[in-house]
Coordinates of C-alpha atoms and ligand atoms in Angstrom, one line a residue:
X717 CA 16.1 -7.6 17.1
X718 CA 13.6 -4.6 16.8
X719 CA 11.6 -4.1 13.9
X720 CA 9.8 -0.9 13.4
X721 CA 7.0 0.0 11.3
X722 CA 6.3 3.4 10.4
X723 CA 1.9 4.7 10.0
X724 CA 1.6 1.6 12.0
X725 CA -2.1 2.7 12.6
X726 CA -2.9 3.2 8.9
X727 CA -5.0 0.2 6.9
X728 CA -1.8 -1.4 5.3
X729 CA 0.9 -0.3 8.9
X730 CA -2.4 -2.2 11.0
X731 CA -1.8 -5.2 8.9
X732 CA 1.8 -5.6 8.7
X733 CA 1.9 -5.3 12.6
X734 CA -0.4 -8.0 12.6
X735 CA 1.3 -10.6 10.4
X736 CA 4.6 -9.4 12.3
X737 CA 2.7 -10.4 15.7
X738 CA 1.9 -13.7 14.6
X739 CA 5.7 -14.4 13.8
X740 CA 8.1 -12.5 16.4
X741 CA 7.4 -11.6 20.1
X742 CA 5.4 -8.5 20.5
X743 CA 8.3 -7.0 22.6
X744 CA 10.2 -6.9 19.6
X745 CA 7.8 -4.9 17.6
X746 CA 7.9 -0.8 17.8
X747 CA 4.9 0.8 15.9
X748 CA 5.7 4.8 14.4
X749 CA 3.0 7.1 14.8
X750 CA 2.0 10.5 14.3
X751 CA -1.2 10.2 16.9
X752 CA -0.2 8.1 19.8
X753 CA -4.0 7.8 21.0
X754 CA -5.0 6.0 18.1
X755 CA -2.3 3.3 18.8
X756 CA -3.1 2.3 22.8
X757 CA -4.1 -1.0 21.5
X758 CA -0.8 -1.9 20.7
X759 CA 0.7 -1.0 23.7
X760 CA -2.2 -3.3 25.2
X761 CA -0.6 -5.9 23.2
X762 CA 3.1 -5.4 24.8
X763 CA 4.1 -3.3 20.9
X764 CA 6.2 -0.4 21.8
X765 CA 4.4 2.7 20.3
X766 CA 6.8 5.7 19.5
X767 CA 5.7 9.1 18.4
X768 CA 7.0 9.6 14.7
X769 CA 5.3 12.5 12.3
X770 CA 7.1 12.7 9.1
X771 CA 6.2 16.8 9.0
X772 CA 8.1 16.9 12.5
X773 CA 11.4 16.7 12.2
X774 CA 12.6 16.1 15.8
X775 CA 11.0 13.0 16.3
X776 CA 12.4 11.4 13.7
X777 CA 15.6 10.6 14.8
X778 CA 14.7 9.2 18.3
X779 CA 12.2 7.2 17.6
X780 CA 14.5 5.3 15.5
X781 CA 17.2 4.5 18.1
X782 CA 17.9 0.8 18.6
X783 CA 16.4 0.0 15.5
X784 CA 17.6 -3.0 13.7
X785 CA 14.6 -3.0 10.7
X786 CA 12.4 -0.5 9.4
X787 CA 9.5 0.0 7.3
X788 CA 9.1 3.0 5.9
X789 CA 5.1 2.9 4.7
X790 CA 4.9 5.7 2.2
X791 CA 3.1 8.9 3.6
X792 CA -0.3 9.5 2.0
X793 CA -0.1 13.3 1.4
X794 CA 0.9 13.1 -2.5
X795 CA 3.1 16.1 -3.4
X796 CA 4.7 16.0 0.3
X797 CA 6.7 12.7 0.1
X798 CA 9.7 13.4 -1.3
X799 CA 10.8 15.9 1.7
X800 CA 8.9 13.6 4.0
X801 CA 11.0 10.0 3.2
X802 CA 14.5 12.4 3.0
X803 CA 13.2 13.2 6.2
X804 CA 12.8 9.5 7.7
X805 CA 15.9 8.3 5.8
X806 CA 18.4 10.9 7.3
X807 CA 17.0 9.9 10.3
X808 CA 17.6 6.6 9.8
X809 CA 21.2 7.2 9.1
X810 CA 21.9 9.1 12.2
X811 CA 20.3 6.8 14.2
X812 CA 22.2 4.0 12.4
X813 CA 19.5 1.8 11.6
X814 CA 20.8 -1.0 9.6
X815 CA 18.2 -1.9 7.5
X816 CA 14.9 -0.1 5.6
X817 CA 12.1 -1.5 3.7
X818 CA 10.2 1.2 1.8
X819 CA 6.5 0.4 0.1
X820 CA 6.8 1.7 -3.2
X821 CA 5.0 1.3 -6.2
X822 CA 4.9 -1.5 -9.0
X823 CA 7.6 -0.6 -11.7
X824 CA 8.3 2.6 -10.1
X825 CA 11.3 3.2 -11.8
X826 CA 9.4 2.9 -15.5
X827 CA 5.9 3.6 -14.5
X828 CA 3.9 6.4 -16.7
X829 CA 1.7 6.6 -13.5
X830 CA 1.7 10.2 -12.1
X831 CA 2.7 8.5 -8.6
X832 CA 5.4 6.8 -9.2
X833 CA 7.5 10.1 -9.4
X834 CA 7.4 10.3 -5.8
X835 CA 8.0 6.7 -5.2
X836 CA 11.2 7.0 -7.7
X837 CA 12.5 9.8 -6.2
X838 CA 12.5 7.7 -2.8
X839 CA 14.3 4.8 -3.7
X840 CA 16.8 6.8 -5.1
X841 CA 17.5 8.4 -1.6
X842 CA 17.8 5.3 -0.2
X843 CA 19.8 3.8 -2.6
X844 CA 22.1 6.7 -2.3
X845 CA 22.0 6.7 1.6
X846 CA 24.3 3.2 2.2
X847 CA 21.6 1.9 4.4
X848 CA 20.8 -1.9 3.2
X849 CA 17.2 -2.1 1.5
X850 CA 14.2 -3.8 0.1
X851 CA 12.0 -2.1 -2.4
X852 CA 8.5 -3.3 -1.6
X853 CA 6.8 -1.9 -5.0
X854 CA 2.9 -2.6 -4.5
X855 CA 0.6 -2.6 -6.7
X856 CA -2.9 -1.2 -6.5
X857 CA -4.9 -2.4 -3.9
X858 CA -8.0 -4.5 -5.2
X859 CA -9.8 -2.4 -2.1
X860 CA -9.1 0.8 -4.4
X861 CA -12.1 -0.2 -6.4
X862 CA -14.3 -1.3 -3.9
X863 CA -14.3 1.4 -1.2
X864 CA -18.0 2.1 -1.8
X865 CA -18.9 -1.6 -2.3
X866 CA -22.5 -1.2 -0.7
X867 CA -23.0 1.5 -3.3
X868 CA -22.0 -0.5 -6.1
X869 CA -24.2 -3.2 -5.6
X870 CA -27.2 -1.0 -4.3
X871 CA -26.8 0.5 -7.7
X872 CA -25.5 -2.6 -9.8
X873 CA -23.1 0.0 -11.4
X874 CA -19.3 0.4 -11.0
X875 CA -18.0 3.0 -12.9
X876 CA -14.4 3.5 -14.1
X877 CA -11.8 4.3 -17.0
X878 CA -9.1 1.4 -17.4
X879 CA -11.3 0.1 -20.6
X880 CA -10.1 -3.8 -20.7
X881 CA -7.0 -2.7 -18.8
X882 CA -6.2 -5.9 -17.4
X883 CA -4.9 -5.6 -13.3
X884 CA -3.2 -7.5 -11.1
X885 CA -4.2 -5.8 -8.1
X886 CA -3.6 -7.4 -5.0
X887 CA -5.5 -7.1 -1.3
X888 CA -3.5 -5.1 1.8
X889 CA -3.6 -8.0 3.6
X890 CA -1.1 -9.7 1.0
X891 CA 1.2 -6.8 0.8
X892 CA 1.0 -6.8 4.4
X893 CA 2.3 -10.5 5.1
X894 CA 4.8 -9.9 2.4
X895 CA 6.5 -6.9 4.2
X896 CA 6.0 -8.8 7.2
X897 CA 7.9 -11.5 5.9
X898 CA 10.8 -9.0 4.1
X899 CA 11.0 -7.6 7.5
X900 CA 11.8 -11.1 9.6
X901 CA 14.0 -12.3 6.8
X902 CA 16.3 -9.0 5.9
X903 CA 16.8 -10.6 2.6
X904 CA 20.4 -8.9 1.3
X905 CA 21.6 -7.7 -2.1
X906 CA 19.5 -5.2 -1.5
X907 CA 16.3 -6.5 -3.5
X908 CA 13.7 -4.7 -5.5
X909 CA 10.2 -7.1 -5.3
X910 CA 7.7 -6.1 -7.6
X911 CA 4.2 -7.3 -6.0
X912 CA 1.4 -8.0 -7.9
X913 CA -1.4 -9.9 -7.4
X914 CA -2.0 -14.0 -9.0
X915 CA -4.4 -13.6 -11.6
X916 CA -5.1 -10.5 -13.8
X917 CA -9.0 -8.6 -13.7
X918 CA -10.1 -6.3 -15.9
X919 CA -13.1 -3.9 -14.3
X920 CA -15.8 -5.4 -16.5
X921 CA -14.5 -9.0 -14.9
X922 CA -14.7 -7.6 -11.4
X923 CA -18.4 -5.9 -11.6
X924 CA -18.8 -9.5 -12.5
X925 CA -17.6 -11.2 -9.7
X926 CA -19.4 -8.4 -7.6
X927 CA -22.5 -9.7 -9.0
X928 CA -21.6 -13.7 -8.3
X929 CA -21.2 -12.8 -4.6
X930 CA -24.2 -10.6 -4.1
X931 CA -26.1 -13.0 -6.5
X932 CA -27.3 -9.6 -8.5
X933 CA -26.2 -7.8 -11.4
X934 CA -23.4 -4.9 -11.3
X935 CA -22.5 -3.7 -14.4
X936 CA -19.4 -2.1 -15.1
X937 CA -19.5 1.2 -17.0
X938 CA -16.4 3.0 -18.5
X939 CA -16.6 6.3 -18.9
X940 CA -13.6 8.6 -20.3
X941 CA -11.3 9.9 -18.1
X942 CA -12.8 13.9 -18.1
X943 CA -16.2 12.1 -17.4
X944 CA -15.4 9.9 -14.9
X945 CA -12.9 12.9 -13.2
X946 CA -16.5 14.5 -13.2
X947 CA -18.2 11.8 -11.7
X948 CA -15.7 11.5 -8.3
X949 CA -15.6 15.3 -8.2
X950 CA -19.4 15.1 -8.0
X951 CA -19.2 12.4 -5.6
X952 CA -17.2 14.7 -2.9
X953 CA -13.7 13.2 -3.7
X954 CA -10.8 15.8 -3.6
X955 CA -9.3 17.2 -6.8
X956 CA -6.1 15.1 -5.6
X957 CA -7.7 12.4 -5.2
X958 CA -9.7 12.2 -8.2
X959 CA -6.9 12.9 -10.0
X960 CA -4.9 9.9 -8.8
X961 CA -7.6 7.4 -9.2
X962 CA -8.4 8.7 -12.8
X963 CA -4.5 8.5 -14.2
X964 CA -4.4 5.1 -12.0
X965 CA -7.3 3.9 -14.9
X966 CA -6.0 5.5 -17.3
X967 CA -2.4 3.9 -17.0
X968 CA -4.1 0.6 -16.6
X969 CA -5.2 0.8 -19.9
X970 CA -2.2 1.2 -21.2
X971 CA -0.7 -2.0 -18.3
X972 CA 0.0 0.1 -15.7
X973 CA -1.8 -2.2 -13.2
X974 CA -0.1 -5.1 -14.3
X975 CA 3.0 -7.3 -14.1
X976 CA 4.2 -10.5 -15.0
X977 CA 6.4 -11.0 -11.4
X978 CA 5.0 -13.6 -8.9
X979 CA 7.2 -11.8 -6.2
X980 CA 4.3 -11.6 -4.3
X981 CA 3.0 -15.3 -4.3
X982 CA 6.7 -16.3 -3.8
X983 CA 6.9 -14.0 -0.7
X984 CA 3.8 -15.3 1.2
X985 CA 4.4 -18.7 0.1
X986 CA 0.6 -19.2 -1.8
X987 CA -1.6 -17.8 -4.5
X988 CA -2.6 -14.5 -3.6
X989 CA -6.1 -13.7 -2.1
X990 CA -8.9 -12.9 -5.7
X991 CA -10.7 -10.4 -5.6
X992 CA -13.8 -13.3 -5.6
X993 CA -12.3 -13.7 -1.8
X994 CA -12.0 -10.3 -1.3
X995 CA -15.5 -9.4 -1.8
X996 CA -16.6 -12.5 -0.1
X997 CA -14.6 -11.0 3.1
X998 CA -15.9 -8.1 3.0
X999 CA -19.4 -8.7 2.3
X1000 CA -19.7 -11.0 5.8
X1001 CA -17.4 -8.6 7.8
Ligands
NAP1580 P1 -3.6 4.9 5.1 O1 -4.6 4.0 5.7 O2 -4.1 6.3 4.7 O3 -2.3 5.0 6.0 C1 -1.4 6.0 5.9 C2 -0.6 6.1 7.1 O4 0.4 7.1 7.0 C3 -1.4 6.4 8.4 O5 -1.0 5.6 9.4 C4 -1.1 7.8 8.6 O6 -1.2 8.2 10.0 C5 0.4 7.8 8.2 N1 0.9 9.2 8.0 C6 0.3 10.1 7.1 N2 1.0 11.2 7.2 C7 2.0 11.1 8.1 C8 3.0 11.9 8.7 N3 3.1 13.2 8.4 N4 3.8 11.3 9.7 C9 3.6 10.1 10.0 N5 2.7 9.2 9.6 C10 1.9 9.7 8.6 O7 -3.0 4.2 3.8 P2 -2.8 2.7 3.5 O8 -3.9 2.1 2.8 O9 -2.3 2.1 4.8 O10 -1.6 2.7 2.5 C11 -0.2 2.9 2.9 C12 0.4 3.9 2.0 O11 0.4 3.2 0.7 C13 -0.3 5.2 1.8 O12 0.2 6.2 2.7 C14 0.1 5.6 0.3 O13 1.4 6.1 0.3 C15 0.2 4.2 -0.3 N6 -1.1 3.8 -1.0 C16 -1.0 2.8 -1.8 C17 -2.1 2.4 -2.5 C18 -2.1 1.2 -3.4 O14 -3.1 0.9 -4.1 N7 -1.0 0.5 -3.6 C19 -3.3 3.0 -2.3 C20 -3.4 4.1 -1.5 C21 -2.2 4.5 -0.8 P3 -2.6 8.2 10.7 O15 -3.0 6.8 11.0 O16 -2.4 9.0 12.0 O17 -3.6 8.8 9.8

């Protein structure tokens, strides 16, 4: 049984090939990538690596021959993905790969987030492609907000717009063993998980636990959405970018980041990791 991950040397695709290596034989593991270099490590581990580049076409379909599972890890070029999954999911068909997994987004079907268009769009393909499924909708990463962690505590300021938006954010790691574990099980019916972290944060609650783990004080200031769309442009983000992170806070004020589901505990069999962890990780890494 071969189970394939596609941007397997990407933050989340590094992960899931992890948790999939402490469950099933490496031999049974094919990792999809668009820069073969960057994955020799894996074939050091006995993971078959595969060229596979969403923006080229013919090497789609023979990376996915003999496939039994696949995980179709969005592609991180917003505005591109639509044409990009169609891409991968034909593929899939002619190759007759029984099963896909997609990372989506959390209540991608209802979301007012700007993002979830794409991620709609998606599962609809699938759906309508007769392939069996799993829709792995992920929410925000709790790492979104702490990218420049150094920053924020050299500073003691972490500035954003979700207001006492409260978010159930969740780490990679998480999502990562939940996939895994999708990916080993094939659950059928064709199920839609929506994945969420355990307990709910709002920003001001996370510059506080920031400051409990560096034993300082980080305050959190919330700014309006043109003035903080100022302040990452200012930074050096791209437009894009900034513009994604701004309606992500924006939308969490209105609940965008949260959930009630505990499809994501129930997947990995435990309370997800807090953000209290998180930081505590990261800080000693
Ligand atoms: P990431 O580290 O940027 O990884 C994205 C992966 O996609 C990389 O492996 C990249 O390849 C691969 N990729 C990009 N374009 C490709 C193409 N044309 N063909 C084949 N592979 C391509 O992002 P991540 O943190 O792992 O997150 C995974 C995905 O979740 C993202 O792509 C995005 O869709 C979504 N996302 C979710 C959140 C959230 O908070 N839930 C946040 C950010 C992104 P290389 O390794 O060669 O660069």
């Amino acid at each position: 049984m071969k189970i394939a991950v596609t941007g397997a040397t990407g933050q989340l695709g590094t992960l899931v090939i992890q948790a999939l290596s402490q469950q099933i034989p490496t031999k049974n593991i094919i990792a999809l990538v668009r820069d073969t270099h960057k994955a020799e490590h894996f074939a050091d581990q006995g993971i078959e690596v595969r060229l596979f580049d969403y923006n080229q076409i013919e090497t789609l379909q023979p990376a996915l021959e003999g496939v039994d599972r696949l995980l179709l890890i969005s592609g991180s070029e917003v505005g591109q993905r639509v044409p990009q999954h169609q891409a991968v999911i034909s593929a899939a068909v002619k190759a007759s790969v029984p099963y896909v997994a997609y990372t989506s987004l959390l209540h991608a079907d209802t979301s007012a987030l700007g993002l979830a268009t794409e991620h709609k769009a998606t599962e609809e393909i699938i759906q309508n492609s007769g392939l069996a499924y799993a829709f792995l909708r992920n929410n925000w990463y709790i790492e979104n907000y702490l990218g420049n962690l150094a920053h924020i505590v050299s500073e003691g300021k972490l500035y954003g717009a979700a207001g006492i938006g409260r978010i159930r954010a969740a780490s990679r790691q998480d999502y990562a063993q939940a996939a895994a574990n999708v990916l080993i099980n094939a659950p059928s019916n064709n199920p839609t998980y929506e994945l969420a972290g355990s307990a709910a944060f709002t920003l001001s609650e996370l510059a506080q636990t920031i400051s409990t783990v560096y034993n300082t004080t980080v305050e959190y200031i919330n700014l309006t959405a043109t003035d903080y769309s100022h302040a990452l442009s200012e930074a050096g983000l791209p437009q894009g970018l900034v513009d994604v992170i701004v309606d992500a806070d924006v939308q969490a004020t209105f609940g965008g980041m949260y959930s009630e589901s505990d499809d994501l505990s129930t997947l990995i069999g435990h309370e997800t990791m807090s953000p209290e962890q998180l930081i505590t990780q990261l800080k000693t890494a």
